[in-house]
Amino acid sequence: MTAEELIEAMDANLNAKTRIMTSKMIVHGRRSSRTIESRNWVKGIDQAYTEYLAPPREAGTKMLKSGDKLWTYSPQTDRVIQISGHMLRQSVMGSDMSYNDMLEDRPLTDLYEATIEGLEIINNRQHWILFLEAKVTGLSYPKRRAWVDSKYLLPIKEELYAKSGKLLKSTSMDGIRKVQGRWFPTRFVFKDELKRNSKGTEWIIDDIAFDSNIPDSRFSKAMLRK
């Protein structure tokens, strides 16, 4: 396979017209861990809506992405706040994931030029090592290196870099299963490499449905206060 074919195959597995999922984020702190549960609706690359279900302190918090704008709603303050620019790189609820990590859904083929660096065996499975360099400006991670499982065609682990080559974040995925004809991971691990002593954040997909019909009204600002 060529580098281009590999990232097209990764996009085909990870992206869809729509996604509806229930997930939990486990934030591992130095002393204890927190689990935050949410329901997510995603349509194309421009629309996403998240409602937090648990714990009680976070329940009812909502997040809406429309185009390049992002709003959050907090039931405690009953306020809608817009998040933009560099704030999108901030941590979500103290986790190792940024708003951009959660909401960046554009296909890799639109964003990066890829080259194959070699092959590596991990856990008795063959992986392509792929180096990606941004072909558009403004990305959180202008360079990334991915280890792509040659059967699943998924990036089993990734290193995400600044333009300077500084390692910013590492990610991995596992629990891969067939969902509606595609291989899809049920667990992601994000580790902010700039955070000292970071123990990482797990993102676990409890259930997911691809290409369901989601009405446009789901992605309106009016939904934030409902």
PDB file of C-alpha atoms in Angstrom:
ATOM      1  CA  MET A   1       0.000   0.000   0.000  1.00  0.00           C
ATOM      2  CA  THR A   2       1.102   3.567  -0.624  1.00  0.00           C
ATOM      3  CA  ALA A   3       1.149   6.187   2.142  1.00  0.00           C
ATOM      4  CA  GLU A   4      -1.842   7.874   0.496  1.00  0.00           C
ATOM      5  CA  GLU A   5      -3.819   4.603   0.436  1.00  0.00           C
ATOM      6  CA  LEU A   6      -3.012   3.997   4.104  1.00  0.00           C
ATOM      7  CA  ILE A   7      -4.377   7.341   5.302  1.00  0.00           C
ATOM      8  CA  GLU A   8      -7.442   6.961   3.047  1.00  0.00           C
ATOM      9  CA  ALA A   9      -8.102   3.560   4.683  1.00  0.00           C
ATOM     10  CA  MET A  10      -7.659   5.068   8.178  1.00  0.00           C
ATOM     11  CA  ASP A  11     -10.111   7.849   7.289  1.00  0.00           C
ATOM     12  CA  ALA A  12     -12.632   5.289   5.995  1.00  0.00           C
ATOM     13  CA  ASN A  13     -12.514   3.422   9.326  1.00  0.00           C
ATOM     14  CA  LEU A  14     -12.556   6.428  11.670  1.00  0.00           C
ATOM     15  CA  ASN A  15     -14.864   8.873   9.844  1.00  0.00           C
ATOM     16  CA  ALA A  16     -18.520   8.608   8.884  1.00  0.00           C
ATOM     17  CA  LYS A  17     -21.409  10.776   7.704  1.00  0.00           C
ATOM     18  CA  THR A  18     -22.742  10.746  11.266  1.00  0.00           C
ATOM     19  CA  ARG A  19     -21.862   9.171  14.616  1.00  0.00           C
ATOM     20  CA  ILE A  20     -23.966   8.774  17.743  1.00  0.00           C
ATOM     21  CA  MET A  21     -22.132   7.398  20.746  1.00  0.00           C
ATOM     22  CA  THR A  22     -22.134   6.994  24.487  1.00  0.00           C
ATOM     23  CA  SER A  23     -18.688   7.221  26.013  1.00  0.00           C
ATOM     24  CA  LYS A  24     -16.807   7.723  29.231  1.00  0.00           C
ATOM     25  CA  MET A  25     -13.631   9.665  29.870  1.00  0.00           C
ATOM     26  CA  ILE A  26     -11.452   8.416  32.736  1.00  0.00           C
ATOM     27  CA  VAL A  27      -9.077  11.144  33.890  1.00  0.00           C
ATOM     28  CA  HIS A  28      -6.187   9.670  35.879  1.00  0.00           C
ATOM     29  CA  GLY A  29      -4.938  12.238  38.380  1.00  0.00           C
ATOM     30  CA  ARG A  30      -1.953  11.927  40.677  1.00  0.00           C
ATOM     31  CA  ARG A  31      -4.055  10.754  43.618  1.00  0.00           C
ATOM     32  CA  SER A  32      -7.314   9.517  42.146  1.00  0.00           C
ATOM     33  CA  SER A  33      -9.266   9.040  38.932  1.00  0.00           C
ATOM     34  CA  ARG A  34     -12.492  10.675  37.744  1.00  0.00           C
ATOM     35  CA  THR A  35     -14.987   9.179  35.294  1.00  0.00           C
ATOM     36  CA  ILE A  36     -17.094  11.512  33.149  1.00  0.00           C
ATOM     37  CA  GLU A  37     -19.879  10.007  31.006  1.00  0.00           C
ATOM     38  CA  SER A  38     -21.333  11.640  27.906  1.00  0.00           C
ATOM     39  CA  ARG A  39     -23.551  11.194  24.858  1.00  0.00           C
ATOM     40  CA  ASN A  40     -22.214  12.545  21.564  1.00  0.00           C
ATOM     41  CA  TRP A  41     -23.796  13.339  18.218  1.00  0.00           C
ATOM     42  CA  VAL A  42     -21.495  14.138  15.273  1.00  0.00           C
ATOM     43  CA  LYS A  43     -22.521  15.071  11.721  1.00  0.00           C
ATOM     44  CA  GLY A  44     -19.918  15.477   9.005  1.00  0.00           C
ATOM     45  CA  ILE A  45     -16.853  17.516   9.947  1.00  0.00           C
ATOM     46  CA  ASP A  46     -18.594  20.699  11.098  1.00  0.00           C
ATOM     47  CA  GLN A  47     -21.294  19.705  13.573  1.00  0.00           C
ATOM     48  CA  ALA A  48     -20.953  18.041  16.977  1.00  0.00           C
ATOM     49  CA  TYR A  49     -23.048  18.071  20.146  1.00  0.00           C
ATOM     50  CA  THR A  50     -22.086  16.566  23.508  1.00  0.00           C
ATOM     51  CA  GLU A  51     -24.158  16.234  26.662  1.00  0.00           C
ATOM     52  CA  TYR A  52     -22.459  15.158  29.889  1.00  0.00           C
ATOM     53  CA  LEU A  53     -24.485  12.617  31.890  1.00  0.00           C
ATOM     54  CA  ALA A  54     -22.352  11.914  34.989  1.00  0.00           C
ATOM     55  CA  PRO A  55     -21.034  12.548  37.615  1.00  0.00           C
ATOM     56  CA  PRO A  56     -23.728  14.852  39.094  1.00  0.00           C
ATOM     57  CA  ARG A  57     -21.319  17.810  39.159  1.00  0.00           C
ATOM     58  CA  GLU A  58     -20.859  17.624  35.362  1.00  0.00           C
ATOM     59  CA  ALA A  59     -24.334  16.349  34.384  1.00  0.00           C
ATOM     60  CA  GLY A  60     -26.199  18.755  32.131  1.00  0.00           C
ATOM     61  CA  THR A  61     -23.040  20.449  30.852  1.00  0.00           C
ATOM     62  CA  LYS A  62     -23.275  20.654  27.053  1.00  0.00           C
ATOM     63  CA  MET A  63     -20.924  21.425  24.205  1.00  0.00           C
ATOM     64  CA  LEU A  64     -21.825  22.444  20.645  1.00  0.00           C
ATOM     65  CA  LYS A  65     -19.510  22.711  17.658  1.00  0.00           C
ATOM     66  CA  SER A  66     -20.832  24.425  14.542  1.00  0.00           C
ATOM     67  CA  GLY A  67     -18.311  25.201  11.825  1.00  0.00           C
ATOM     68  CA  ASP A  68     -15.213  26.591  13.521  1.00  0.00           C
ATOM     69  CA  LYS A  69     -17.159  27.846  16.552  1.00  0.00           C
ATOM     70  CA  LEU A  70     -17.594  26.047  19.861  1.00  0.00           C
ATOM     71  CA  TRP A  71     -19.970  26.861  22.717  1.00  0.00           C
ATOM     72  CA  THR A  72     -20.249  25.300  26.161  1.00  0.00           C
ATOM     73  CA  TYR A  73     -23.218  25.502  28.516  1.00  0.00           C
ATOM     74  CA  SER A  74     -22.954  25.086  32.280  1.00  0.00           C
ATOM     75  CA  PRO A  75     -26.193  24.424  34.215  1.00  0.00           C
ATOM     76  CA  GLN A  76     -24.549  25.708  37.421  1.00  0.00           C
ATOM     77  CA  THR A  77     -24.128  29.210  35.991  1.00  0.00           C
ATOM     78  CA  ASP A  78     -26.855  28.919  33.305  1.00  0.00           C
ATOM     79  CA  ARG A  79     -24.403  30.564  30.909  1.00  0.00           C
ATOM     80  CA  VAL A  80     -23.352  29.811  27.334  1.00  0.00           C
ATOM     81  CA  ILE A  81     -19.675  30.572  26.683  1.00  0.00           C
ATOM     82  CA  GLN A  82     -17.957  30.626  23.292  1.00  0.00           C
ATOM     83  CA  ILE A  83     -14.525  29.007  23.099  1.00  0.00           C
ATOM     84  CA  SER A  84     -12.293  29.989  20.196  1.00  0.00           C
ATOM     85  CA  GLY A  85      -8.735  30.391  18.954  1.00  0.00           C
ATOM     86  CA  HIS A  86      -5.955  29.169  21.246  1.00  0.00           C
ATOM     87  CA  MET A  87      -8.538  28.254  23.933  1.00  0.00           C
ATOM     88  CA  LEU A  88      -9.483  25.246  21.782  1.00  0.00           C
ATOM     89  CA  ARG A  89      -6.112  23.743  22.736  1.00  0.00           C
ATOM     90  CA  GLN A  90      -6.985  23.828  26.434  1.00  0.00           C
ATOM     91  CA  SER A  91      -7.798  20.719  28.445  1.00  0.00           C
ATOM     92  CA  VAL A  92     -11.389  19.450  28.596  1.00  0.00           C
ATOM     93  CA  MET A  93     -12.367  19.013  32.259  1.00  0.00           C
ATOM     94  CA  GLY A  94      -8.782  18.543  33.440  1.00  0.00           C
ATOM     95  CA  SER A  95      -8.152  15.639  31.042  1.00  0.00           C
ATOM     96  CA  ASP A  96      -5.253  15.051  28.635  1.00  0.00           C
ATOM     97  CA  MET A  97      -7.657  15.774  25.741  1.00  0.00           C
ATOM     98  CA  SER A  98      -8.110  19.256  24.312  1.00  0.00           C
ATOM     99  CA  TYR A  99     -11.286  20.598  22.704  1.00  0.00           C
ATOM    100  CA  ASN A 100      -9.519  20.181  19.359  1.00  0.00           C
ATOM    101  CA  ASP A 101      -8.706  16.529  20.137  1.00  0.00           C
ATOM    102  CA  MET A 102     -12.391  15.855  20.736  1.00  0.00           C
ATOM    103  CA  LEU A 103     -13.744  17.858  17.831  1.00  0.00           C
ATOM    104  CA  GLU A 104     -11.224  17.673  14.966  1.00  0.00           C
ATOM    105  CA  ASP A 105     -12.965  15.439  12.454  1.00  0.00           C
ATOM    106  CA  ARG A 106     -11.519  16.474   9.117  1.00  0.00           C
ATOM    107  CA  PRO A 107     -10.083  13.614   7.031  1.00  0.00           C
ATOM    108  CA  LEU A 108      -6.324  13.172   7.393  1.00  0.00           C
ATOM    109  CA  THR A 109      -6.014  13.205   3.589  1.00  0.00           C
ATOM    110  CA  ASP A 110      -7.201  16.846   3.602  1.00  0.00           C
ATOM    111  CA  LEU A 111      -4.681  17.893   6.248  1.00  0.00           C
ATOM    112  CA  TYR A 112      -1.436  15.947   5.828  1.00  0.00           C
ATOM    113  CA  GLU A 113       1.118  14.664   3.337  1.00  0.00           C
ATOM    114  CA  ALA A 114       2.209  11.167   4.368  1.00  0.00           C
ATOM    115  CA  THR A 115       5.365   9.130   3.856  1.00  0.00           C
ATOM    116  CA  ILE A 116       6.069   5.533   4.880  1.00  0.00           C
ATOM    117  CA  GLU A 117       9.112   5.254   7.158  1.00  0.00           C
ATOM    118  CA  GLY A 118       9.144   1.482   7.560  1.00  0.00           C
ATOM    119  CA  LEU A 119       7.543  -1.533   9.216  1.00  0.00           C
ATOM    120  CA  GLU A 120       7.502  -2.610  12.854  1.00  0.00           C
ATOM    121  CA  ILE A 121       6.140  -5.698  14.601  1.00  0.00           C
ATOM    122  CA  ILE A 122       4.131  -4.833  17.738  1.00  0.00           C
ATOM    123  CA  ASN A 123       2.440  -7.636  19.732  1.00  0.00           C
ATOM    124  CA  ASN A 124       3.140 -10.049  16.847  1.00  0.00           C
ATOM    125  CA  ARG A 125       1.271  -7.808  14.403  1.00  0.00           C
ATOM    126  CA  GLN A 126       2.744  -5.914  11.463  1.00  0.00           C
ATOM    127  CA  HIS A 127       2.465  -2.112  11.529  1.00  0.00           C
ATOM    128  CA  TRP A 128       3.341   0.486   8.926  1.00  0.00           C
ATOM    129  CA  ILE A 129       5.182   3.501  10.379  1.00  0.00           C
ATOM    130  CA  LEU A 130       3.720   6.593   8.763  1.00  0.00           C
ATOM    131  CA  PHE A 131       5.035  10.141   9.077  1.00  0.00           C
ATOM    132  CA  LEU A 132       2.495  12.908   8.445  1.00  0.00           C
ATOM    133  CA  GLU A 133       3.337  16.544   7.793  1.00  0.00           C
ATOM    134  CA  ALA A 134       0.698  19.294   7.640  1.00  0.00           C
ATOM    135  CA  LYS A 135      -0.231  20.684   4.232  1.00  0.00           C
ATOM    136  CA  VAL A 136      -2.597  23.265   5.783  1.00  0.00           C
ATOM    137  CA  THR A 137      -1.876  25.860   8.478  1.00  0.00           C
ATOM    138  CA  GLY A 138      -3.314  26.161  11.981  1.00  0.00           C
ATOM    139  CA  LEU A 139      -3.297  22.493  13.017  1.00  0.00           C
ATOM    140  CA  SER A 140      -2.716  21.596  16.674  1.00  0.00           C
ATOM    141  CA  TYR A 141      -0.209  18.960  15.533  1.00  0.00           C
ATOM    142  CA  PRO A 142       1.698  19.979  12.374  1.00  0.00           C
ATOM    143  CA  LYS A 143       3.640  16.688  12.457  1.00  0.00           C
ATOM    144  CA  ARG A 144       2.626  13.226  13.595  1.00  0.00           C
ATOM    145  CA  ARG A 145       3.948   9.703  13.453  1.00  0.00           C
ATOM    146  CA  ALA A 146       1.505   6.783  13.331  1.00  0.00           C
ATOM    147  CA  TRP A 147       1.942   3.022  13.698  1.00  0.00           C
ATOM    148  CA  VAL A 148      -0.807   1.613  11.460  1.00  0.00           C
ATOM    149  CA  ASP A 149      -1.941  -1.994  11.959  1.00  0.00           C
ATOM    150  CA  SER A 150      -1.702  -3.653   8.532  1.00  0.00           C
ATOM    151  CA  LYS A 151      -4.958  -5.619   9.022  1.00  0.00           C
ATOM    152  CA  TYR A 152      -7.136  -3.156  10.916  1.00  0.00           C
ATOM    153  CA  LEU A 153      -5.733  -0.109   9.044  1.00  0.00           C
ATOM    154  CA  LEU A 154      -5.974   1.936  12.238  1.00  0.00           C
ATOM    155  CA  PRO A 155      -3.270   4.028  13.964  1.00  0.00           C
ATOM    156  CA  ILE A 156      -2.681   1.790  17.005  1.00  0.00           C
ATOM    157  CA  LYS A 157      -0.353   4.398  18.448  1.00  0.00           C
ATOM    158  CA  GLU A 158       0.573   7.939  17.482  1.00  0.00           C
ATOM    159  CA  GLU A 159       3.051  10.618  18.476  1.00  0.00           C
ATOM    160  CA  LEU A 160       1.831  14.182  17.903  1.00  0.00           C
ATOM    161  CA  TYR A 161       4.402  16.932  17.404  1.00  0.00           C
ATOM    162  CA  ALA A 162       4.728  20.701  17.191  1.00  0.00           C
ATOM    163  CA  LYS A 163       6.206  22.215  14.021  1.00  0.00           C
ATOM    164  CA  SER A 164       9.584  22.352  15.831  1.00  0.00           C
ATOM    165  CA  GLY A 165       9.493  18.574  16.319  1.00  0.00           C
ATOM    166  CA  LYS A 166       8.734  18.780  20.064  1.00  0.00           C
ATOM    167  CA  LEU A 167       6.547  15.873  21.228  1.00  0.00           C
ATOM    168  CA  LEU A 168       3.238  17.294  22.506  1.00  0.00           C
ATOM    169  CA  LYS A 169       1.017  14.274  22.981  1.00  0.00           C
ATOM    170  CA  SER A 170       0.971  10.508  22.521  1.00  0.00           C
ATOM    171  CA  THR A 171      -2.120   8.408  21.851  1.00  0.00           C
ATOM    172  CA  SER A 172      -3.001   4.747  21.515  1.00  0.00           C
ATOM    173  CA  MET A 173      -6.110   2.714  20.745  1.00  0.00           C
ATOM    174  CA  ASP A 174      -7.231  -0.836  21.446  1.00  0.00           C
ATOM    175  CA  GLY A 175     -10.344  -2.949  21.967  1.00  0.00           C
ATOM    176  CA  ILE A 176     -10.794  -3.051  18.199  1.00  0.00           C
ATOM    177  CA  ARG A 177     -13.945  -4.704  16.889  1.00  0.00           C
ATOM    178  CA  LYS A 178     -16.091  -4.765  13.756  1.00  0.00           C
ATOM    179  CA  VAL A 179     -18.826  -2.104  13.867  1.00  0.00           C
ATOM    180  CA  GLN A 180     -21.163  -1.858  10.869  1.00  0.00           C
ATOM    181  CA  GLY A 181     -18.547  -3.347   8.553  1.00  0.00           C
ATOM    182  CA  ARG A 182     -15.542  -1.318   9.739  1.00  0.00           C
ATOM    183  CA  TRP A 183     -12.816  -1.883  12.307  1.00  0.00           C
ATOM    184  CA  PHE A 184     -13.202   0.585  15.151  1.00  0.00           C
ATOM    185  CA  PRO A 185     -11.446   0.990  18.529  1.00  0.00           C
ATOM    186  CA  THR A 186     -13.456   0.967  21.749  1.00  0.00           C
ATOM    187  CA  ARG A 187     -10.699   2.538  23.868  1.00  0.00           C
ATOM    188  CA  PHE A 188      -8.357   5.460  23.254  1.00  0.00           C
ATOM    189  CA  VAL A 189      -5.602   6.651  25.609  1.00  0.00           C
ATOM    190  CA  PHE A 190      -4.343  10.257  25.416  1.00  0.00           C
ATOM    191  CA  LYS A 191      -1.202  11.404  27.223  1.00  0.00           C
ATOM    192  CA  ASP A 192      -0.197  15.061  27.353  1.00  0.00           C
ATOM    193  CA  GLU A 193       3.604  14.883  27.125  1.00  0.00           C
ATOM    194  CA  LEU A 194       3.948  18.486  28.368  1.00  0.00           C
ATOM    195  CA  LYS A 195       2.191  17.661  31.661  1.00  0.00           C
ATOM    196  CA  ARG A 196       4.641  16.468  34.276  1.00  0.00           C
ATOM    197  CA  ASN A 197       3.684  13.105  35.775  1.00  0.00           C
ATOM    198  CA  SER A 198       0.631  12.775  33.507  1.00  0.00           C
ATOM    199  CA  LYS A 199      -0.980   9.365  33.942  1.00  0.00           C
ATOM    200  CA  GLY A 200      -3.084   9.840  30.830  1.00  0.00           C
ATOM    201  CA  THR A 201      -6.778   9.932  30.029  1.00  0.00           C
ATOM    202  CA  GLU A 202      -8.794   6.966  28.774  1.00  0.00           C
ATOM    203  CA  TRP A 203     -11.699   7.538  26.409  1.00  0.00           C
ATOM    204  CA  ILE A 204     -13.930   4.465  26.276  1.00  0.00           C
ATOM    205  CA  ILE A 205     -16.659   4.067  23.649  1.00  0.00           C
ATOM    206  CA  ASP A 206     -19.560   2.169  25.249  1.00  0.00           C
ATOM    207  CA  ASP A 207     -21.706   2.131  22.121  1.00  0.00           C
ATOM    208  CA  ILE A 208     -21.553   3.739  18.696  1.00  0.00           C
ATOM    209  CA  ALA A 209     -23.773   3.899  15.603  1.00  0.00           C
ATOM    210  CA  PHE A 210     -22.590   5.192  12.233  1.00  0.00           C
ATOM    211  CA  ASP A 211     -24.602   6.923   9.501  1.00  0.00           C
ATOM    212  CA  SER A 212     -27.838   7.291  11.508  1.00  0.00           C
ATOM    213  CA  ASN A 213     -30.138  10.182  10.699  1.00  0.00           C
ATOM    214  CA  ILE A 214     -29.571  13.186  13.014  1.00  0.00           C
ATOM    215  CA  PRO A 215     -31.847  16.219  12.554  1.00  0.00           C
ATOM    216  CA  ASP A 216     -30.078  19.566  12.032  1.00  0.00           C
ATOM    217  CA  SER A 217     -31.989  20.943  15.035  1.00  0.00           C
ATOM    218  CA  ARG A 218     -29.715  18.832  17.281  1.00  0.00           C
ATOM    219  CA  PHE A 219     -26.884  21.252  16.396  1.00  0.00           C
ATOM    220  CA  SER A 220     -28.648  24.530  17.219  1.00  0.00           C
ATOM    221  CA  LYS A 221     -27.664  26.810  20.099  1.00  0.00           C
ATOM    222  CA  ALA A 222     -31.230  26.458  21.422  1.00  0.00           C
ATOM    223  CA  MET A 223     -30.393  22.832  22.350  1.00  0.00           C
ATOM    224  CA  LEU A 224     -27.777  23.989  24.859  1.00  0.00           C
ATOM    225  CA  ARG A 225     -30.383  25.256  27.326  1.00  0.00           C
ATOM    226  CA  LYS A 226     -32.871  22.396  26.846  1.00  0.00           C
TER     227      LYS A 226
END
